[in-house]
Amino acid sequence: MERPGPSGVTGSDASGPDPQLAVTMGFTGFGKKARTFDLEAMFEQTRRTAVERSRKTLEAREKEEEMNREKELRRQSEDLEPTSSSSNVARDCSKSSSRDTSSSESETSSESSDDELIGPPLPLKMAEEPVNHMEEDILGPLPPPLGEDVEDDDDDDDDDSEEEENPVQKIPDSHEITLKHGTKTVSALGLDPSGARLVTGGYDYDVKFWDFAGMDASFKAFRSLQPCECHQIKSLQYSNTGDMILVVSGSSQAKVIDRDGFEVMECIKGDQYIVDMANTKGHTAMLHTGSWHPKIKGEFVTCSNDATVRTWEVENPKKQKSVFKPRTMQGKKVIPTTCTYSRDGNLIAAACQNGSIQIWDRNLTSVVRCLWHPKLNQIMVGTGNGLAKVYYDPNKSQRGAKLCVVKTQRKAKQAETLTQDYIITPHALPMFREPRQRSTRKQLEKDRLDPLKSHKPEPPVAGPGRGGRVGTHGGTLSSYIVKNIALDKTDDSNPREAILRHAKAAEDNPYWVSPAYSKTQPKTMFAQVESDDEEAKNEPEWKKRKI
């Protein structure tokens, strides 16, 4: 049984489109024959038109290039006549090569449609170069084009190299701030390892501390002090840990202060009357500079006008650790002006006034005695700094130092620590001490009641007396005098009135004074008071003051 084809439904022989269907679908045109399209033919036509357009554009550009080349060749021929023939040959060759390339492109376009270019044309430089199919598989950025761009890159590289070679441009001097230290020269500067604090010293004897994080726009120092009194500050340096500052001044004694300016230690002063400076305990002349050890905490070195370089330890300020004496080629003294450690701290270098730089090994000591034992295979050395050293090899040596090195240090027992004789007073022990009063007011009240502590005077004895003391009221002469004379409260504030009170009684009854002068001076005579001027006139010439 045959199935009806589509032509039976949509053919033109039908009765016509259904008006109800047109109303329902919203458009008309039902029953017309559908139009068919050949896609391959359309693609082929589109490809041919694209190839034709690209060929036309390439030919136009080739013509423009030929015209430009001819113009350039003409200019070169005008400048260089002998080279005209060679330029013509090159021009002919270029023409022929361009024609060959165009012909080859046309042939390849006609042979295979897949190899032809579709779309916008290639750049001039890439179109002139031959296409290498092997390079199409290379991934990554393309190399830079030849010509002017490469020259520009070379110029940029030259500029960058010039900027790198110029060290002046690396100096950070675009902005500045001013810190007011004083009116005299600032001769010493020091920064802590973290860079948070700056310390300055000058010829005005002052050392000032500056905190960058704590300062405002006024730029004021948070502390100022004079650690070396009336000596100029020569050098300031923070330790590696940043907790101590080495202060070197014009005196012979270096000082170490902490971050807040409090003194930690002061080096001892040497004896200037000793000829050999190695036998003194410290410097005897003005210091120049100082430096901390880069690795050992608490060790520093100083140099002075006494022609010595000395190392010190913060824990031992009473004597230097070692002494180095710079010498000239003739063996004479030379003054070091500056000194410092090497990076590893094993060497000490000093620059001297004669222009020399002298270096010493800080660990080098003079060997006084040496001993080797054949059985132990160890070397014993006695040095000049008071140390005895033992050198051994763990594999080649036997016993000796190897026996004590492997043992740990024993802790001191309590019984061993009390073997020394100590004198302890009873009241020094805590169990015999008197308890301390918490309130001073109560203690003072108790002391007031104690007659010994308050020093209260003894009261008078009542009655006839006891304990060798006489009573105040009794029949003795002393008690009478105490009762009648000592306790007399008459007012004798004016002695003249007190004497004249008895003048009339003495005149009426002259018993004590007048009879004594009745024969020698019956008439009373008083001395005449002379003024000072009259006395000065009556004085002899040799007694008078000479003005």
Coordinates of C-alpha atoms in Angstrom, one line a residue:
M1 CA 0.0 0.0 0.0
E2 CA 1.5 3.3 -1.1
R3 CA 1.8 6.2 1.2
P4 CA 0.7 9.6 -0.1
G5 CA 3.6 11.9 -0.6
P6 CA 3.8 15.5 0.6
S7 CA 2.8 16.8 -2.7
G8 CA -0.7 15.5 -2.0
V9 CA -1.0 17.8 1.0
T10 CA 0.9 21.0 -0.1
G11 CA 0.6 20.8 -3.8
S12 CA -0.8 23.5 -6.0
D13 CA -3.6 21.2 -7.4
A14 CA -5.4 21.2 -4.1
S15 CA -8.5 23.1 -3.6
G16 CA -6.6 25.9 -2.1
P17 CA -5.4 27.1 1.3
D18 CA -7.7 26.6 4.2
P19 CA -8.9 30.1 5.4
Q20 CA -9.4 28.8 8.9
L21 CA -5.7 27.7 9.0
A22 CA -4.5 31.1 7.9
V23 CA -6.5 32.7 10.6
T24 CA -5.2 30.4 13.2
M25 CA -1.5 30.6 12.2
G26 CA -1.5 34.3 11.5
F27 CA 0.0 34.3 8.0
T28 CA -0.9 33.1 4.5
G29 CA 1.0 31.5 1.6
F30 CA 0.2 27.9 2.4
G31 CA 0.3 25.5 -0.6
K32 CA 3.2 27.3 -2.5
K33 CA 6.1 25.2 -3.6
A34 CA 9.3 25.6 -1.4
R35 CA 12.5 27.0 -2.9
T36 CA 15.6 24.7 -2.9
F37 CA 19.2 26.0 -2.5
D38 CA 22.5 24.4 -3.4
L39 CA 24.9 25.1 -0.5
E40 CA 28.0 23.7 -2.2
A41 CA 27.5 26.0 -5.2
M42 CA 27.0 29.0 -2.9
F43 CA 30.2 28.2 -0.9
E44 CA 32.1 27.8 -4.2
Q45 CA 30.9 31.1 -5.5
T46 CA 31.7 32.9 -2.3
R47 CA 35.2 31.4 -2.3
R48 CA 35.9 32.5 -5.8
T49 CA 34.7 36.0 -5.2
A50 CA 37.0 36.2 -2.1
V51 CA 40.0 34.9 -4.0
E52 CA 39.4 37.3 -6.7
R53 CA 39.2 40.3 -4.4
S54 CA 42.3 39.3 -2.5
R55 CA 44.2 38.8 -5.7
K56 CA 43.1 42.3 -6.9
T57 CA 44.2 43.9 -3.6
L58 CA 47.6 42.1 -3.7
E59 CA 48.2 43.2 -7.3
A60 CA 47.4 46.8 -6.4
R61 CA 49.8 46.7 -3.4
E62 CA 52.5 45.1 -5.5
K63 CA 52.1 47.9 -8.1
E64 CA 52.4 50.5 -5.3
E65 CA 55.5 48.7 -4.0
E66 CA 57.1 48.7 -7.4
M67 CA 56.4 52.3 -7.9
N68 CA 58.0 53.1 -4.5
R69 CA 61.0 50.9 -5.3
E70 CA 61.5 52.7 -8.7
K71 CA 61.4 56.0 -7.0
E72 CA 64.0 54.9 -4.4
L73 CA 66.2 53.5 -7.1
R74 CA 66.0 56.7 -9.1
R75 CA 67.1 58.7 -6.0
Q76 CA 70.0 56.3 -5.4
S77 CA 71.0 56.5 -9.1
E78 CA 71.1 60.2 -8.9
D79 CA 73.3 60.1 -5.8
L80 CA 75.5 57.3 -7.0
E81 CA 75.9 57.1 -10.8
P82 CA 78.3 54.1 -11.0
T83 CA 75.8 52.0 -9.2
S84 CA 72.9 52.6 -11.6
S85 CA 73.5 49.5 -13.6
S86 CA 73.4 47.2 -10.6
S87 CA 70.2 48.9 -9.4
N88 CA 68.5 48.3 -12.8
V89 CA 69.4 44.6 -12.5
A90 CA 68.1 44.4 -9.0
R91 CA 64.9 46.1 -10.2
D92 CA 64.5 43.7 -13.1
C93 CA 65.1 40.8 -10.8
S94 CA 62.6 42.1 -8.3
K95 CA 60.0 42.6 -11.0
S96 CA 60.5 39.1 -12.3
S97 CA 60.4 37.6 -8.8
S98 CA 57.2 39.5 -8.1
R99 CA 55.7 38.2 -11.3
D100 CA 56.8 34.7 -10.6
T101 CA 55.3 34.9 -7.2
S102 CA 52.0 36.3 -8.5
S103 CA 51.9 33.6 -11.2
S104 CA 52.7 30.9 -8.7
E105 CA 50.0 32.2 -6.4
S106 CA 47.4 32.1 -9.2
E107 CA 48.4 28.6 -10.1
T108 CA 48.2 27.4 -6.6
S109 CA 44.8 29.1 -6.2
S110 CA 43.5 27.3 -9.3
E111 CA 44.8 23.9 -8.3
S112 CA 43.6 23.7 -4.7
S113 CA 40.9 25.7 -3.1
D114 CA 41.9 24.7 0.5
D115 CA 45.3 26.5 0.2
E116 CA 44.0 29.8 -0.9
L117 CA 43.6 32.7 1.5
I118 CA 40.1 33.9 2.5
G119 CA 39.6 37.1 4.4
P120 CA 41.7 40.3 4.8
P121 CA 45.2 40.3 3.1
L122 CA 48.4 39.6 4.9
P123 CA 50.9 42.5 5.9
L124 CA 53.5 43.4 3.3
K125 CA 56.5 42.0 5.1
M126 CA 54.8 38.7 5.8
A127 CA 53.4 38.5 2.2
E128 CA 56.9 38.9 0.7
E129 CA 58.5 36.3 2.9
P130 CA 58.1 32.6 1.9
V131 CA 55.7 30.5 3.9
N132 CA 57.2 27.7 5.9
H133 CA 54.7 25.1 6.8
M134 CA 57.0 23.7 9.5
E135 CA 56.9 26.9 11.4
E136 CA 53.1 26.8 11.7
D137 CA 53.4 24.2 14.5
I138 CA 55.7 26.4 16.6
L139 CA 53.8 27.7 19.7
G140 CA 54.6 30.9 21.6
P141 CA 55.1 34.6 20.7
L142 CA 56.5 35.5 17.3
P143 CA 60.0 37.0 17.0
P144 CA 60.1 40.8 16.7
P145 CA 59.9 42.2 13.2
L146 CA 63.1 43.3 11.6
G147 CA 63.7 47.0 10.8
E148 CA 63.0 50.1 12.8
D149 CA 61.4 48.3 15.8
V150 CA 64.6 46.4 16.6
E151 CA 66.5 49.6 16.5
D152 CA 64.0 51.2 18.9
D153 CA 64.4 48.2 21.3
D154 CA 68.2 48.6 21.1
D155 CA 67.9 52.3 22.0
D156 CA 65.6 51.5 25.0
D157 CA 68.2 48.9 26.2
D158 CA 70.9 51.5 25.9
D159 CA 68.9 54.0 27.9
D160 CA 68.2 51.4 30.6
S161 CA 71.9 50.4 30.8
E162 CA 72.8 54.1 31.1
E163 CA 70.4 54.5 33.9
E164 CA 71.7 51.4 35.7
E165 CA 75.3 52.5 35.2
N166 CA 74.7 56.0 36.7
P167 CA 74.9 55.6 40.5
V168 CA 73.9 59.2 41.2
Q169 CA 70.3 58.5 40.2
K170 CA 70.0 55.8 42.9
I171 CA 70.7 58.4 45.8
P172 CA 67.4 59.1 47.7
D173 CA 67.7 62.9 47.9
S174 CA 64.4 64.1 46.6
H175 CA 63.1 65.1 50.0
E176 CA 64.6 66.0 53.4
I177 CA 63.8 66.9 57.0
T178 CA 66.0 68.9 59.4
L179 CA 66.6 67.8 63.0
K180 CA 67.8 70.6 65.3
H181 CA 70.6 69.2 67.4
G182 CA 72.3 72.4 68.6
T183 CA 74.5 75.3 67.5
K184 CA 77.8 73.4 67.2
T185 CA 79.2 70.7 65.0
V186 CA 77.4 67.3 64.9
S187 CA 80.3 64.9 65.0
A188 CA 78.7 61.6 65.7
L189 CA 75.7 59.7 64.4
G190 CA 74.2 56.3 65.2
L191 CA 71.2 54.2 64.1
D192 CA 69.8 51.2 65.8
P193 CA 69.6 47.9 63.8
S194 CA 65.9 48.3 63.2
G195 CA 66.2 51.9 62.0
A196 CA 63.6 53.2 64.5
R197 CA 65.9 55.5 66.5
L198 CA 68.7 57.9 65.7
V199 CA 71.2 59.2 68.2
T200 CA 73.4 62.3 67.5
G201 CA 76.3 63.8 69.3
G202 CA 78.3 67.0 68.8
Y203 CA 80.9 69.4 70.1
D204 CA 78.4 70.9 72.5
Y205 CA 78.8 67.7 74.7
D206 CA 75.2 66.7 74.2
V207 CA 73.8 63.4 73.0
K208 CA 70.2 63.5 71.7
F209 CA 67.8 60.6 71.0
W210 CA 65.3 60.8 68.1
D211 CA 62.4 58.4 67.6
F212 CA 61.0 58.5 64.0
A213 CA 57.8 56.7 65.0
G214 CA 57.2 59.0 68.0
M215 CA 58.1 62.4 66.4
D216 CA 55.6 64.7 64.8
A217 CA 56.2 67.6 62.4
S218 CA 58.1 69.6 65.0
F219 CA 61.0 67.0 64.9
K220 CA 62.0 67.3 68.5
A221 CA 64.3 64.9 70.4
F222 CA 62.7 62.9 73.2
R223 CA 65.8 62.9 75.4
S224 CA 69.0 64.9 75.7
L225 CA 71.9 64.3 78.0
Q226 CA 75.7 64.8 78.6
P227 CA 77.2 61.4 79.3
C228 CA 80.8 62.6 79.2
E229 CA 80.4 66.0 81.0
C230 CA 82.6 68.5 79.2
H231 CA 84.1 66.3 76.5
Q232 CA 83.2 66.4 72.8
I233 CA 81.5 63.4 71.4
K234 CA 83.6 61.6 68.8
S235 CA 81.7 58.4 68.0
L236 CA 78.3 56.8 68.7
Q237 CA 77.3 53.3 67.7
Y238 CA 74.5 50.9 68.6
S239 CA 75.2 47.3 69.4
N240 CA 74.0 44.5 67.2
T241 CA 71.1 43.8 69.5
G242 CA 70.2 47.5 69.8
D243 CA 70.1 47.6 73.6
M244 CA 73.4 49.4 74.2
I245 CA 75.2 52.4 72.7
L246 CA 79.0 52.9 72.7
V247 CA 79.9 56.5 73.4
V248 CA 83.4 57.6 72.5
S249 CA 84.4 61.2 73.6
G250 CA 87.5 63.3 73.9
S251 CA 88.3 61.8 77.2
S252 CA 90.3 58.6 77.8
Q253 CA 87.3 56.6 79.1
A254 CA 84.7 55.2 76.8
K255 CA 81.2 54.7 78.1
V256 CA 78.3 52.3 77.4
I257 CA 74.7 53.5 77.9
D258 CA 71.4 51.7 77.3
R259 CA 68.6 52.8 74.9
D260 CA 67.2 55.2 77.5
G261 CA 70.5 56.9 78.2
F262 CA 71.4 55.3 81.5
E263 CA 75.0 54.4 82.1
V264 CA 75.8 50.7 81.9
M265 CA 79.6 50.8 82.3
E266 CA 82.6 53.1 82.1
C267 CA 86.1 52.0 81.1
I268 CA 88.9 52.5 83.6
K269 CA 91.6 55.1 83.1
G270 CA 95.2 53.9 82.7
D271 CA 98.3 55.1 84.5
Q272 CA 100.0 57.7 82.3
Y273 CA 103.3 57.5 84.1
I274 CA 104.0 53.9 82.9
V275 CA 106.2 53.7 79.9
D276 CA 104.9 50.4 78.4
M277 CA 101.2 51.0 77.5
A278 CA 100.6 47.3 77.6
N279 CA 101.0 47.3 81.4
T280 CA 98.2 49.8 82.0
K281 CA 94.6 48.9 82.6
G282 CA 93.1 51.4 80.2
H283 CA 93.7 54.3 77.8
T284 CA 95.8 57.3 79.0
A285 CA 95.0 59.8 76.3
M286 CA 92.1 61.1 74.2
L287 CA 90.0 58.6 72.3
H288 CA 89.3 58.7 68.6
T289 CA 86.6 56.1 67.8
G290 CA 85.2 52.7 68.8
S291 CA 83.3 49.8 67.3
W292 CA 81.2 46.8 68.5
H293 CA 82.1 43.2 67.8
P294 CA 79.9 41.9 64.9
K295 CA 79.1 38.6 66.6
I296 CA 80.1 38.6 70.3
K297 CA 77.7 40.5 72.5
G298 CA 79.3 42.9 74.9
E299 CA 82.7 43.2 73.3
F300 CA 84.0 46.4 71.6
V301 CA 87.3 48.0 70.5
T302 CA 88.7 51.5 71.0
C303 CA 91.7 53.4 69.8
S304 CA 93.4 56.4 71.5
N305 CA 96.2 58.9 71.2
D306 CA 98.3 56.8 73.5
A307 CA 99.2 54.7 70.4
T308 CA 97.2 51.6 71.5
V309 CA 94.1 49.7 70.3
R310 CA 92.3 48.0 73.2
T311 CA 89.4 45.5 73.3
W312 CA 86.9 45.6 76.2
E313 CA 84.0 43.6 77.7
V314 CA 80.9 45.2 79.2
E315 CA 81.0 42.8 82.2
N316 CA 84.6 43.7 83.1
P317 CA 85.1 47.5 83.0
K318 CA 88.1 47.5 85.4
K319 CA 90.6 46.2 82.8
Q320 CA 90.8 45.8 79.1
K321 CA 90.7 42.4 77.4
S322 CA 93.7 42.8 75.1
V323 CA 96.1 45.5 73.9
F324 CA 97.5 46.0 70.4
K325 CA 100.3 48.5 69.7
P326 CA 100.6 49.9 66.2
R327 CA 104.2 50.4 65.0
T328 CA 106.0 51.9 62.0
M329 CA 108.5 50.1 59.8
Q330 CA 111.2 51.5 62.1
G331 CA 109.5 50.2 65.2
K332 CA 108.3 53.6 66.4
K333 CA 104.9 54.4 67.9
V334 CA 102.1 55.6 65.6
I335 CA 98.7 56.9 66.6
P336 CA 95.7 55.0 65.3
T337 CA 92.9 57.3 64.1
T338 CA 90.1 54.7 63.6
C339 CA 89.6 51.0 64.2
T340 CA 87.0 48.3 63.4
Y341 CA 86.4 44.5 63.3
S342 CA 86.2 42.3 60.2
R343 CA 82.9 40.8 59.2
D344 CA 83.6 37.5 60.9
G345 CA 85.1 39.3 64.0
N346 CA 88.4 37.5 63.9
L347 CA 90.5 40.4 62.7
I348 CA 91.0 44.0 64.0
A349 CA 92.1 46.7 61.6
A350 CA 93.3 50.2 62.5
A351 CA 94.2 53.2 60.2
C352 CA 97.2 55.1 61.5
Q353 CA 98.4 58.7 61.1
N354 CA 101.3 57.6 58.8
G355 CA 98.9 56.3 56.2
S356 CA 99.2 52.6 57.0
I357 CA 96.4 50.1 57.8
Q358 CA 97.5 47.5 60.3
I359 CA 95.6 44.3 61.0
W360 CA 95.8 42.0 64.0
D361 CA 94.3 38.6 64.8
R362 CA 92.2 39.1 68.0
N363 CA 92.6 35.4 68.9
L364 CA 96.4 35.4 68.3
T365 CA 98.4 35.1 71.5
S366 CA 102.1 34.6 72.3
V367 CA 103.0 31.0 73.0
V368 CA 105.4 30.7 76.0
R369 CA 105.6 26.9 76.5
C370 CA 104.6 23.9 74.4
L371 CA 104.5 20.2 75.4
W372 CA 103.6 17.0 73.5
H373 CA 102.9 13.6 75.0
P374 CA 103.6 10.6 72.9
K375 CA 101.0 8.3 74.5
L376 CA 98.2 10.8 74.6
N377 CA 99.2 12.3 71.2
Q378 CA 98.0 15.7 72.5
I379 CA 99.7 19.2 72.5
M380 CA 99.7 21.4 75.6
V381 CA 100.3 25.1 75.0
G382 CA 100.9 27.9 77.6
T383 CA 100.1 31.4 76.3
G384 CA 100.9 34.8 77.5
N385 CA 97.4 35.8 78.3
G386 CA 97.1 33.4 81.2
L387 CA 95.5 30.5 79.4
A388 CA 96.6 26.9 78.9
K389 CA 95.3 25.2 75.8
V390 CA 95.2 21.5 74.9
Y391 CA 95.0 20.5 71.2
Y392 CA 93.8 17.0 70.3
D393 CA 92.2 14.9 67.6
P394 CA 89.2 12.7 68.4
N395 CA 90.4 9.9 66.2
K396 CA 94.2 10.0 66.7
S397 CA 94.5 11.1 70.3
Q398 CA 94.1 8.8 73.4
R399 CA 92.5 9.6 76.7
G400 CA 93.7 13.0 78.2
A401 CA 91.3 15.8 77.2
K402 CA 88.9 13.3 75.6
L403 CA 88.0 11.9 79.0
C404 CA 86.7 15.2 80.4
V405 CA 85.1 16.6 77.3
V406 CA 82.4 13.9 77.1
K407 CA 81.4 14.4 80.8
T408 CA 78.7 16.9 81.7
Q409 CA 79.3 19.6 84.3
R410 CA 78.4 18.5 87.8
K411 CA 76.0 20.5 89.9
A412 CA 77.5 21.9 93.2
K413 CA 76.1 20.0 96.2
Q414 CA 74.6 22.0 99.1
A415 CA 77.1 20.4 101.6
E416 CA 80.0 21.6 99.5
T417 CA 78.8 25.1 99.4
L418 CA 78.7 25.3 103.2
T419 CA 82.2 24.1 103.8
Q420 CA 83.5 27.7 104.2
D421 CA 83.4 29.3 107.7
Y422 CA 80.7 31.9 108.0
I423 CA 80.1 34.0 111.1
I424 CA 76.3 34.5 111.6
T425 CA 75.0 36.8 114.3
P426 CA 71.8 35.7 116.0
H427 CA 69.8 38.7 115.1
A428 CA 70.8 38.3 111.4
L429 CA 68.7 35.2 111.1
P430 CA 65.0 35.7 110.2
M431 CA 63.7 33.8 113.2
F432 CA 65.3 36.3 115.6
R433 CA 64.4 39.5 113.8
E434 CA 61.8 41.8 115.3
P435 CA 58.6 42.0 113.3
R436 CA 58.2 45.2 111.3
Q437 CA 55.2 47.3 112.3
R438 CA 52.8 47.9 109.4
S439 CA 51.7 51.3 110.8
T440 CA 54.3 53.9 111.8
R441 CA 51.7 55.9 113.9
K442 CA 51.1 53.1 116.3
Q443 CA 54.8 52.5 116.7
L444 CA 55.4 56.1 117.5
E445 CA 52.7 56.0 120.2
K446 CA 54.4 53.0 121.8
D447 CA 57.8 54.8 121.7
R448 CA 56.3 57.8 123.3
L449 CA 55.2 55.7 126.3
D450 CA 58.6 54.1 126.6
P451 CA 60.8 56.4 128.8
L452 CA 64.0 55.0 127.4
K453 CA 63.1 55.6 123.7
S454 CA 61.4 59.0 124.4
H455 CA 64.2 60.3 126.6
K456 CA 61.7 61.5 129.2
P457 CA 63.3 63.6 132.0
E458 CA 63.2 62.3 135.6
P459 CA 60.4 63.9 137.8
P460 CA 61.4 65.7 141.1
V461 CA 61.7 63.6 144.2
A462 CA 58.9 64.0 146.7
G463 CA 59.6 63.7 150.4
P464 CA 63.0 63.6 152.1
G465 CA 64.7 62.0 149.1
R466 CA 65.8 58.5 148.0
G467 CA 68.4 56.9 145.8
G468 CA 70.9 59.6 146.6
R469 CA 68.6 62.4 145.5
V470 CA 67.5 65.2 147.9
G471 CA 63.8 66.0 148.2
T472 CA 62.6 69.3 147.1
H473 CA 60.8 70.2 150.4
G474 CA 63.1 69.5 153.4
G475 CA 65.1 71.2 156.2
T476 CA 68.4 71.3 154.3
L477 CA 70.1 74.4 152.9
S478 CA 69.7 73.2 149.3
S479 CA 65.9 72.7 149.7
Y480 CA 65.7 76.3 151.2
I481 CA 67.6 77.8 148.3
V482 CA 65.5 75.9 145.8
K483 CA 62.3 77.0 147.5
N484 CA 63.1 80.7 148.1
I485 CA 65.7 81.7 145.6
A486 CA 65.5 79.4 142.7
L487 CA 61.7 79.7 142.6
D488 CA 61.7 83.5 143.1
K489 CA 59.6 85.1 140.4
T490 CA 60.6 88.7 140.7
D491 CA 60.9 90.6 137.5
D492 CA 64.6 91.6 137.0
S493 CA 64.2 92.5 133.3
N494 CA 65.8 95.9 133.9
P495 CA 69.1 95.5 135.9
R496 CA 69.6 99.3 136.4
E497 CA 66.2 99.7 138.1
A498 CA 66.9 96.7 140.3
I499 CA 70.2 98.3 141.5
L500 CA 68.8 101.8 142.0
R501 CA 66.1 100.2 144.1
H502 CA 68.7 99.8 146.9
A503 CA 70.4 103.3 146.4
K504 CA 68.5 105.1 149.1
A505 CA 69.1 102.4 151.7
A506 CA 72.8 102.3 150.8
E507 CA 73.0 106.1 151.2
D508 CA 71.3 106.1 154.6
N509 CA 73.2 103.2 155.9
P510 CA 76.5 102.9 154.1
Y511 CA 77.7 99.5 155.2
W512 CA 79.1 97.6 152.2
V513 CA 80.6 99.9 149.5
S514 CA 81.0 103.5 150.9
P515 CA 83.3 102.7 153.9
A516 CA 85.7 101.0 151.6
Y517 CA 86.4 104.3 149.7
S518 CA 86.1 106.7 152.7
K519 CA 89.9 107.2 152.9
T520 CA 91.1 106.8 149.4
Q521 CA 88.2 108.5 147.6
P522 CA 85.9 110.5 150.0
K523 CA 84.3 112.3 147.1
T524 CA 82.9 110.2 144.3
M525 CA 84.7 110.7 141.0
F526 CA 83.4 109.2 137.7
A527 CA 85.4 108.8 134.5
Q528 CA 84.7 111.3 131.8
V529 CA 83.6 109.8 128.5
E530 CA 85.6 111.1 125.5
S531 CA 84.5 110.9 122.0
D532 CA 86.3 108.9 119.4
D533 CA 87.5 112.0 117.5
E534 CA 89.3 113.4 120.6
E535 CA 90.9 110.1 121.3
A536 CA 92.2 110.0 117.7
K537 CA 93.7 113.5 118.1
N538 CA 95.5 112.6 121.3
E539 CA 97.1 109.5 119.8
P540 CA 100.7 109.7 118.8
E541 CA 101.8 109.9 115.2
W542 CA 103.0 106.3 115.0
K543 CA 99.5 105.0 116.1
K544 CA 97.5 107.0 113.7
R545 CA 96.1 105.2 110.6
K546 CA 97.8 106.1 107.3
I547 CA 95.4 106.5 104.5

